[in-house]
Coordinates of C-alpha atoms and ligand atoms in Angstrom, one line a residue:
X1 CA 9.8 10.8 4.3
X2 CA 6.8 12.9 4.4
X3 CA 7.1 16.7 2.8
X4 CA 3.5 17.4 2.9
X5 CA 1.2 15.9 5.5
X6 CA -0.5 12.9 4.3
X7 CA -3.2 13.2 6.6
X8 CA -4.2 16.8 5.9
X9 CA -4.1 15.6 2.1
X10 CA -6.6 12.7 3.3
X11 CA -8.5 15.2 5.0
X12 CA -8.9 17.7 2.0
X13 CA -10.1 14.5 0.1
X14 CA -12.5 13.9 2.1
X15 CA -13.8 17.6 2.3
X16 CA -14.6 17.3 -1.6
X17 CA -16.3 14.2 -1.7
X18 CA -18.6 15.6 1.4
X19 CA -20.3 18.1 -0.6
X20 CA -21.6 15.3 -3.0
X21 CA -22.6 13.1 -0.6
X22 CA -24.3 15.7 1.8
X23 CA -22.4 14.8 5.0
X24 CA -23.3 16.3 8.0
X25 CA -20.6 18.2 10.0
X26 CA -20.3 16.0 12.5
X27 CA -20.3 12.9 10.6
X28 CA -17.3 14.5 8.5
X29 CA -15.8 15.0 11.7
X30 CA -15.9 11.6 13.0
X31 CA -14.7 10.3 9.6
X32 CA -11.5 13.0 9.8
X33 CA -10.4 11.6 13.0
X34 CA -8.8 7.9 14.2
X35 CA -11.3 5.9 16.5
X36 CA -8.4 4.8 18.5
X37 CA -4.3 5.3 18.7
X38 CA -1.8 3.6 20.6
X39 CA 1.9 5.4 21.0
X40 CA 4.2 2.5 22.6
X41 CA 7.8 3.1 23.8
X42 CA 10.2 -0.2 22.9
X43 CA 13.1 -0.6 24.9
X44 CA 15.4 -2.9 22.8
X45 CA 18.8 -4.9 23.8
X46 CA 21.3 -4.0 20.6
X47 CA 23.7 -5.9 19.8
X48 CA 26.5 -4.1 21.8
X49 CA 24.9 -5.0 24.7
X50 CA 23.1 -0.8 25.0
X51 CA 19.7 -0.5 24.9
X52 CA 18.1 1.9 22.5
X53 CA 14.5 3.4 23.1
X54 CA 12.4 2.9 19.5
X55 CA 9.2 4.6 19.2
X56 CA 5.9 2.6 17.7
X57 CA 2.4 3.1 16.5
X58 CA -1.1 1.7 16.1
X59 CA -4.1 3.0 14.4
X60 CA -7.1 1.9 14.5
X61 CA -8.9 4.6 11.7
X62 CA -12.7 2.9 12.0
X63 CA -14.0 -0.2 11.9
X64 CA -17.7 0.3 11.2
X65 CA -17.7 -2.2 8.2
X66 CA -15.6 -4.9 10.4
X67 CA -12.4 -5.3 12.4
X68 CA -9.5 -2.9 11.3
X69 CA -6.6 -4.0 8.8
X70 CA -3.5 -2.4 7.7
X71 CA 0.6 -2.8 7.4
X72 CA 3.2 -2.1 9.5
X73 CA 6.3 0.0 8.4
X74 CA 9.5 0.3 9.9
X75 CA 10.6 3.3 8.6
X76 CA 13.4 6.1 10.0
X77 CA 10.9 8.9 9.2
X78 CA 7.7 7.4 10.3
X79 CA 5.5 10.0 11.6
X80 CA 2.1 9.5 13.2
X81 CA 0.5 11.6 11.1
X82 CA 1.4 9.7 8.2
X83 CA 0.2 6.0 9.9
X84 CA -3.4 8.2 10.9
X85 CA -3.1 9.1 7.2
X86 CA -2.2 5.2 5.8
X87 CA -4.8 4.3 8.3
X88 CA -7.2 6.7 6.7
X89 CA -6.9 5.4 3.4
X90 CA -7.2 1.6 4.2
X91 CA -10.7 2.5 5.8
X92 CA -11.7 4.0 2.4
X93 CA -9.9 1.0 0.5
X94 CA -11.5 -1.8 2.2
X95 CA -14.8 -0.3 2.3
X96 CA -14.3 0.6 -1.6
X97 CA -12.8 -3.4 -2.4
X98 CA -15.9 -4.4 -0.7
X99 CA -14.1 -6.4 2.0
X100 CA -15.9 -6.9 5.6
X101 CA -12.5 -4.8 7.3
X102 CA -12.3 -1.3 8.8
X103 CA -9.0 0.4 8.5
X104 CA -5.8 0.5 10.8
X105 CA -2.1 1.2 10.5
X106 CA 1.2 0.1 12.7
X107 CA 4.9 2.0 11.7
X108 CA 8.1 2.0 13.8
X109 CA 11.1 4.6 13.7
X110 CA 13.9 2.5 13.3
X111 CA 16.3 2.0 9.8
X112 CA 15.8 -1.6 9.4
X113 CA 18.6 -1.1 7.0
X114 CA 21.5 -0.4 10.3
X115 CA 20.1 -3.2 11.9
X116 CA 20.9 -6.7 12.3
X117 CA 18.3 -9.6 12.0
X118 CA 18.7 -10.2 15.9
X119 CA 17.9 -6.2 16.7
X120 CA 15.3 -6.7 13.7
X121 CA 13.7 -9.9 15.7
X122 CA 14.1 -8.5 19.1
X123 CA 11.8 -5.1 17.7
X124 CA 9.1 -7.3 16.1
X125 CA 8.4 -9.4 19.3
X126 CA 8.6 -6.3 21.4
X127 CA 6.4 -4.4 18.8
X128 CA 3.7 -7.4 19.4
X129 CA 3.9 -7.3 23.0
X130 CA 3.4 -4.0 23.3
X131 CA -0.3 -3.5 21.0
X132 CA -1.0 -7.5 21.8
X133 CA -4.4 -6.0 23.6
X134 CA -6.0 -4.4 20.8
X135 CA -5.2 -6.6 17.8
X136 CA -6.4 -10.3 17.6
X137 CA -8.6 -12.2 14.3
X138 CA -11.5 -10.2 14.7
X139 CA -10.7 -7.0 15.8
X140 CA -7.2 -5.9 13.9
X141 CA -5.0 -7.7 11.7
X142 CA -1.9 -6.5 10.8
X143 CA 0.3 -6.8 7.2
X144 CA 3.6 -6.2 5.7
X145 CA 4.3 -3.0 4.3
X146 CA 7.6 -1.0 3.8
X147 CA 10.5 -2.4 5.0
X148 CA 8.9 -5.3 6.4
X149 CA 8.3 -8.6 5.1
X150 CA 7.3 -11.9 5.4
X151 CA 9.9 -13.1 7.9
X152 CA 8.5 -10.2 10.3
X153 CA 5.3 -11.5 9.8
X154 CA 6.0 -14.6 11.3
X155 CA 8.3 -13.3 14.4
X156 CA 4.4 -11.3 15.0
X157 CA 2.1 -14.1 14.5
X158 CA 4.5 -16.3 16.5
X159 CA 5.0 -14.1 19.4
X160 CA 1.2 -12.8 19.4
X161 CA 0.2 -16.9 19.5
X162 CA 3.0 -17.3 22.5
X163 CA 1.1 -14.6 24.9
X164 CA -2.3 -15.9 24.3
X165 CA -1.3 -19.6 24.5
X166 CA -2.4 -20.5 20.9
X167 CA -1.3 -20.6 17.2
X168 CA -3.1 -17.8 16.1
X169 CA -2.2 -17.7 12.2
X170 CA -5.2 -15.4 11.3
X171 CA -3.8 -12.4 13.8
X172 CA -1.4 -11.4 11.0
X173 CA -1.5 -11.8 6.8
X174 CA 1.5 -11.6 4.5
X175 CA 3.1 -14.9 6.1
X176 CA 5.0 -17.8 3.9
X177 CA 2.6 -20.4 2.5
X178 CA 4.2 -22.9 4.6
X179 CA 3.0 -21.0 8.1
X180 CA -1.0 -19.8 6.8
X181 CA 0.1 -17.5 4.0
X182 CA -1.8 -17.2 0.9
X183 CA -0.7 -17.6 -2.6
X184 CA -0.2 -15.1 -4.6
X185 CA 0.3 -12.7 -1.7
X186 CA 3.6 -11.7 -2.5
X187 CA 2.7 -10.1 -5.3
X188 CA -1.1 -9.3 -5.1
X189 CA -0.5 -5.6 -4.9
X190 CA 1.7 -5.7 -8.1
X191 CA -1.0 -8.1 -10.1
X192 CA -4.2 -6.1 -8.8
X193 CA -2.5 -3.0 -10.1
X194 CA -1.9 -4.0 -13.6
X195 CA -5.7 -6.0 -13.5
X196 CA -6.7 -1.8 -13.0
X197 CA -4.3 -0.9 -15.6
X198 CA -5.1 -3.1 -18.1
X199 CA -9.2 -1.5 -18.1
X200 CA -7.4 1.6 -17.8
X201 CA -5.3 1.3 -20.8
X202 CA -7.9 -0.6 -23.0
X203 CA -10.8 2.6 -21.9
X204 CA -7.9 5.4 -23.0
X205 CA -7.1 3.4 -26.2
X206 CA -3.8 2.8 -25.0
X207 CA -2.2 -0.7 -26.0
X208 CA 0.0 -2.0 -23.4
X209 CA 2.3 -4.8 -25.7
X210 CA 5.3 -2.9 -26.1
X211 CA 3.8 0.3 -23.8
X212 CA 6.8 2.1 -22.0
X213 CA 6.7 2.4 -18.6
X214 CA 8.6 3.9 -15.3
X215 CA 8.4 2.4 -12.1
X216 CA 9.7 4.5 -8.7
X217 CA 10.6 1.8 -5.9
X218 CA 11.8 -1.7 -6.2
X219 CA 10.7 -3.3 -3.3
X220 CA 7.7 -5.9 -3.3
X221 CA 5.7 -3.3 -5.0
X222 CA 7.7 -2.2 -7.7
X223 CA 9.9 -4.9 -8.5
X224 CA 6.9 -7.1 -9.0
X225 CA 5.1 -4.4 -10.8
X226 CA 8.1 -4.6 -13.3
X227 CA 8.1 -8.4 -13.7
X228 CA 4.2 -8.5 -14.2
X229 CA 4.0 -5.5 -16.8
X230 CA 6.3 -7.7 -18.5
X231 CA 5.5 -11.3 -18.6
X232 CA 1.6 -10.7 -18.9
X233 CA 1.3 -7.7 -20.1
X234 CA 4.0 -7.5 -23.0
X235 CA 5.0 -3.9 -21.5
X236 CA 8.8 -2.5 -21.7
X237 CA 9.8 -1.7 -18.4
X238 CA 12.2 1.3 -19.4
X239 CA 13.5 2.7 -15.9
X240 CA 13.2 2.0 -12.2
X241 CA 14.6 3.1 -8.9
X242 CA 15.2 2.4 -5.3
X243 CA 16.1 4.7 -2.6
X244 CA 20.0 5.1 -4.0
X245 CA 19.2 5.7 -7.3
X246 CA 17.6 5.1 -10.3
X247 CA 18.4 3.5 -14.1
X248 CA 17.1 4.0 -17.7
X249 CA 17.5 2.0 -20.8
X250 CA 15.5 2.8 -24.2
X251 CA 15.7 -0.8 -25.0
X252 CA 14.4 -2.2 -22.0
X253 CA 15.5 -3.8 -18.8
X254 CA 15.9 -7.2 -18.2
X255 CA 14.1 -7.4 -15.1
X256 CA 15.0 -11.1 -14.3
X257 CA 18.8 -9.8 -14.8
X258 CA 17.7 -6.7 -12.6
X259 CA 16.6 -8.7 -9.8
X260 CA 19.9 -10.8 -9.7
X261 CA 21.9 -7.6 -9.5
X262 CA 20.0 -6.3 -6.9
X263 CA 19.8 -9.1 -4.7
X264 CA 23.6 -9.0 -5.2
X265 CA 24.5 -5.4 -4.8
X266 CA 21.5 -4.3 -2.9
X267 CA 20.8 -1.0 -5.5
X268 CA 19.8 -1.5 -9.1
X269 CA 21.9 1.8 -9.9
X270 CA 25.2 1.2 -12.2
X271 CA 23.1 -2.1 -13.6
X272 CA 25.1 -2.6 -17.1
X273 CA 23.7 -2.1 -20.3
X274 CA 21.6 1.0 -18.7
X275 CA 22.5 4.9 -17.6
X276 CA 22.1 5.8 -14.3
X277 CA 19.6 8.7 -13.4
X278 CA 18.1 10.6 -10.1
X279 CA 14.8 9.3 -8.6
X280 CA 13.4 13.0 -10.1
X281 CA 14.6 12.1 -13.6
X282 CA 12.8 9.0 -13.6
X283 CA 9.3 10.7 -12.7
X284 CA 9.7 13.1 -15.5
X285 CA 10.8 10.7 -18.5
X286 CA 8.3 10.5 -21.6
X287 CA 6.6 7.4 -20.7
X288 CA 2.8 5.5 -20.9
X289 CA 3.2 4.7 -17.6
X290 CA 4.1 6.0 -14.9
X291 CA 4.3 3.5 -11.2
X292 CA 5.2 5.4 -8.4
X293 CA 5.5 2.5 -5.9
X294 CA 7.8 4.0 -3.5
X295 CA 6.7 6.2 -0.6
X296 CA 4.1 9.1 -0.4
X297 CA 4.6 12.8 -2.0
X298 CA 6.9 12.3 -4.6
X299 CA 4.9 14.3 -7.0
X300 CA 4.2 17.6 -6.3
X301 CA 3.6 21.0 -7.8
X302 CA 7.8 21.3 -7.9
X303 CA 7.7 18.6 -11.0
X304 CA 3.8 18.2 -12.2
X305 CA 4.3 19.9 -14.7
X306 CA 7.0 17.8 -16.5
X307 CA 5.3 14.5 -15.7
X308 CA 4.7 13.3 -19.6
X309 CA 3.5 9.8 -18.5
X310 CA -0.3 9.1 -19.8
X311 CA -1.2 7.2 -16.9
X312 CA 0.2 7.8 -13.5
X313 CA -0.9 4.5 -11.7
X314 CA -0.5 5.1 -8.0
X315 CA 1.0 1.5 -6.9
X316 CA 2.2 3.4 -2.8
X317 CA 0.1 5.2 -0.9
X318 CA -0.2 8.7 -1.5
X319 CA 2.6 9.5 -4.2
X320 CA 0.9 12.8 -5.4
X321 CA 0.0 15.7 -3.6
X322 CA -3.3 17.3 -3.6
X323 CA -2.0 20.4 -5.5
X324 CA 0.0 17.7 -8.5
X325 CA -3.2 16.0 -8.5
X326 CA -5.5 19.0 -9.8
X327 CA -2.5 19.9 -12.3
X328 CA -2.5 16.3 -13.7
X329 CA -6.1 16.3 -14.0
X330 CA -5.8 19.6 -15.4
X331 CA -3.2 18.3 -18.2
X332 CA -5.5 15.4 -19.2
X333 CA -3.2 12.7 -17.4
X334 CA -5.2 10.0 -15.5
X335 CA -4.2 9.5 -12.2
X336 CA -5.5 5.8 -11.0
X337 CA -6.1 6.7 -6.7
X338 CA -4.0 4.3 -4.9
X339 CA -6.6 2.7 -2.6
X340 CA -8.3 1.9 -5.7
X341 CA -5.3 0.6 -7.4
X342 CA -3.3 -0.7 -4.9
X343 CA -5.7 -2.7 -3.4
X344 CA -5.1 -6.3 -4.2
X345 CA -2.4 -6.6 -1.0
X346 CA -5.4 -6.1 1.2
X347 CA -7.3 -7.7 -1.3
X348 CA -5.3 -11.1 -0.9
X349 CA -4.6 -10.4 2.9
X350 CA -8.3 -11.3 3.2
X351 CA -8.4 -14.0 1.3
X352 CA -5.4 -15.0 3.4
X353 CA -7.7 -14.7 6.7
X354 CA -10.5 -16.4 5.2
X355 CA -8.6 -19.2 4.4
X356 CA -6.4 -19.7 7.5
X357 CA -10.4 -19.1 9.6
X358 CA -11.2 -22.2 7.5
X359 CA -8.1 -23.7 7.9
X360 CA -8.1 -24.4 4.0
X361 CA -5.4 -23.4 0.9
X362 CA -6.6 -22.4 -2.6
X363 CA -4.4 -23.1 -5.3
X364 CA -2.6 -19.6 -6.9
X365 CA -5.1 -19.3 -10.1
X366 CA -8.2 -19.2 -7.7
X367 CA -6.6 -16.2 -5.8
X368 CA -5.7 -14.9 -9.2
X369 CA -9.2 -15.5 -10.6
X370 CA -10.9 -13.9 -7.2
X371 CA -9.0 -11.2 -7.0
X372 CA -8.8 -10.2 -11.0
X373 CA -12.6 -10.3 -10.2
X374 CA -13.0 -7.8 -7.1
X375 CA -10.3 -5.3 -8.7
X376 CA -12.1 -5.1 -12.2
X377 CA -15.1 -4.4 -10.2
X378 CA -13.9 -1.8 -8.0
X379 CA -12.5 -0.1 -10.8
X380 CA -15.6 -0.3 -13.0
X381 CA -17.4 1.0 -10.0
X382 CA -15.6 4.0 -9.9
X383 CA -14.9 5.0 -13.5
X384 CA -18.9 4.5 -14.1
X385 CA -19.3 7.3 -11.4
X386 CA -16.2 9.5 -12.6
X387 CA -17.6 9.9 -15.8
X388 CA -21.0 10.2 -15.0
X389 CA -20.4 13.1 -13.0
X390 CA -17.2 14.2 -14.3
X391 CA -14.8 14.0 -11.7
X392 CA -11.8 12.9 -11.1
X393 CA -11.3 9.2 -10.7
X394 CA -10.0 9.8 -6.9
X395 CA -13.5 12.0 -5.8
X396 CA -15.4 8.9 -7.3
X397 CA -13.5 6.7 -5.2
X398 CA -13.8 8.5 -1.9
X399 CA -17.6 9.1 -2.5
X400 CA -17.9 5.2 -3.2
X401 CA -16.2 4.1 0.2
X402 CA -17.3 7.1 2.4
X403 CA -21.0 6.0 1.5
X404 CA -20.4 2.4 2.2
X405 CA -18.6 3.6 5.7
X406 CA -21.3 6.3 6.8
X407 CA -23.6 3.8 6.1
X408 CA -23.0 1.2 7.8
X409 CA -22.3 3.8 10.7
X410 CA -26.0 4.6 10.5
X411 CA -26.8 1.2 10.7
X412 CA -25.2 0.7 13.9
X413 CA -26.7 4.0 15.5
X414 CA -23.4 5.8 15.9
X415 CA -24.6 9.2 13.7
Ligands
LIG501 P1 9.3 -2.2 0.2 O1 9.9 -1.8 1.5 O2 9.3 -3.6 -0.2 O3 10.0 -1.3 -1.0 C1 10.1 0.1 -0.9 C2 11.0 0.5 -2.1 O4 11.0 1.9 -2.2 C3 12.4 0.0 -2.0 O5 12.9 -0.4 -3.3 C4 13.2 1.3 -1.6 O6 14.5 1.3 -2.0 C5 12.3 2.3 -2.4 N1 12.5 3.7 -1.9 C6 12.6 4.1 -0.6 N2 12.8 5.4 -0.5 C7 12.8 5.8 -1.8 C8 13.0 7.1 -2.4 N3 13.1 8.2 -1.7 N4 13.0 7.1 -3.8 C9 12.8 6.0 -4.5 N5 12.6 4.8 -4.0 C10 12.6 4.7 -2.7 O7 7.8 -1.6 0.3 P2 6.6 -2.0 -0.6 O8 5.8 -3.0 0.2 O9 7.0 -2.3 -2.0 O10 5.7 -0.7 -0.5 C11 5.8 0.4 -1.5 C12 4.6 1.3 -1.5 O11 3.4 0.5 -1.8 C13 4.3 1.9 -0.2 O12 3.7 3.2 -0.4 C14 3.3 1.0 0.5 O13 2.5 1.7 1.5 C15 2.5 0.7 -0.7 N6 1.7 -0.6 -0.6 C16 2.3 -1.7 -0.3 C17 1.5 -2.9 -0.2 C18 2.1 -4.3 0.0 O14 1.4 -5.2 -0.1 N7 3.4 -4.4 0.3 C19 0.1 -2.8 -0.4 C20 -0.4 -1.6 -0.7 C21 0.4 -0.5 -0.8

């Protein structure tokens, strides 16, 4: 999954915002390393009757500004250094969305994709049982994240509320309405992103109805991202991809069309009435936009240089390597950092928590309205500071949430 380590690329973020924020050594050491891990072994029945071993994860990065919250990914290539580096970066997004969360991060080895709903279920619950002790309401709160959904959500919350004796709906966000979930959640991540790119567009003189863009990853993410850009935005989705493949069309995809076939097929490659092309090709067409919303490192110094988007809104976590990130700043092509743009999951995930701590349900248009609010601000925030001191958008964003988190570090008494 993972070429480059994300965590070292986390890390070297982190050097550069240091030196304008004067950290002390040993506060940038406490900040470059997870609070607490915990590596579980899951034995797990299989259909055949075997049992197969998985391997788990949880991070918990730092939870100075509250308890810790992050996703969970089943993934065949999960590493831990790429959950310490996920976990890393929700630290820095909550504390730069303003939300009263540290940062954590869960993954599993496995390929959901070989497995059957039974395995899938019998992992989840196992998964739970094994971390139960260190997650809870107020201390860390799980999500969905790749290849997880909603449905795993609720095996979680459900077996979590079985060992402690009590429906426990706010140990876990991302769940269906009908069982605590929030509105909107689904696709919050999508609809913060384009609430960023829509100040980002109208700040570069860029108009969006009609605006071509390119979207890597059809999952939640990106097949929301392509429905959005569309319906509210006026913009011309022109190519997407999923893990088999990708597919282009100058006129424009029909995205409701798209998501028919690929509930159908499982792929979006050999859609009609489009050409198919590699996941590679896609990066590099001449678009406005470019949404990687797939997995981490997927731009790097091998194809910077024929990225010809305008805007390379980073919808997953960590899509560009530190060394494609000084070459695209380089070239004059904004980079949007993901924990500042991809922030409305979390965003909503705490609104989802606030409400089921309530036990109350806001209609969609006030999670809209709320969360249109906090990303606008966040963004604001950090292109004020970019251009004051001329730095990329990403340095601004780190030295925003790495004050907020050494500060209220201080406050505490740790450093
Ligand atoms: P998902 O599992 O729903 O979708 C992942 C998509 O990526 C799938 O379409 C898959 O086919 C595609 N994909 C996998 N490998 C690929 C490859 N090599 N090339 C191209 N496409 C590939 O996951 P998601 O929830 O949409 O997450 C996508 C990204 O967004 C991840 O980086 C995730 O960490 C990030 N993110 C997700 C959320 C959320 O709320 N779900 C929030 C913040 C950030």
């Amino acid at each position: 999954m993972n070429n480059q380590n994300l965590f070292e690329m986390v890390k070297q973020h982190l050097c550069s915002c240091s030196t304008d924020l004067t950290l002390s050594p040993n506060v940038e050491a406490i900040l470059k390393m997870p609070m607490r891990e915990l590596h579980v072994s899951l034995p797990i029945r299989m259909d055949d009757g075997s049992i197969r071993a998985f391997q788990g994860f949880r991070v918990q990065y730092n939870d100075a500004l509250g308890p810790t919250k992050g996703g969970i990914r089943y993934h065949p290539q999960e590493t831990i250094d790429t959950i310490r580096g996920l976990a890393s970066l929700m630290t820095w997004k909550c504390a730069l969305h303003k939300l009263p969360l540290g940062g954590a991060k869960g993954g599993v080895i496995c390929n959901p994709k070989e497995m059957s709903t039974g395995e899938l279920e019998r992992l989840s619950r196992a998964y739970i049982q094994s971390i139960y002790h260190i997650i809870g309401p107020d201390r860390d709160i799980p999500a969905p994240d790749v290849y997880t959904d909603a449905r795993t959500m609720v095996w979680m919350m459900d077996e979590y509320s079985k060992m402690i004796q009590k429906t426990t709906f706010g140990v876990i966000t991302g769940k269906p309405v009908s069982l605590g979930g929030s509105e909107g959640r689904l696709d919050a991540t999508a609809m913060g992103g384009w609430f960023i790119l829509r100040e980002a567009a109208s700040d570069n003189s860029l108009g969006l109805s009609g605006a071509r863009v390119a979207i890597q990853g059809f999952g939640n993410v990106g097949s929301h991202a392509a429905r959005i850009g569309k319906e509210l935005f006026g913009c011309k989705s022109v190519a997407v991809s999923d893990s088999q493949g990708g597919i282009v069309s100058d006129q424009g995809l029909n995205i409701t069309e798209l998501l028919a076939y690929k509930e159908k097929t499982g792929t979006v490659k050999d859609f009609p009435r489009a050409r198919n092309i590699s996941n590679r090709d896609l990066l590099e067409l001449d678009v406005d936009i470019l949404i990687p919303a797939a997995l981490e490192n997927v731009i790097t110094l091998a194809n910077a240089d024929q990225v010809k988007a305008k805007i390379v809104a980073e919808f997953a976590n960590g899509p560009v390597d530190n060394e494609a990130d000084a070459l695209l700043y380089k070239h004059n092509i904004l980079v949007i950092p993901d924990f500042l743009c991809n922030g409305g999951g979390v965003i909503v995930s705490y609104f989802e928590m606030v409400q089921n701590a309530n036990l109350d349900h806001w209609e969609e248009r006030e999670v809209y309205r709320r969360l249109e609010e906090k990303m606008v601000d966040a963004y604001r925030t950090v292109k004020d500071l970019a251009s004051r001191n001329n730095v990329p958008m990403r340095q601004a964003a780190y030295s925003i949430a790495v004050e907020r988190v050494v500060q209220a570090m201080r406050l505490r008494g740790w450093v």
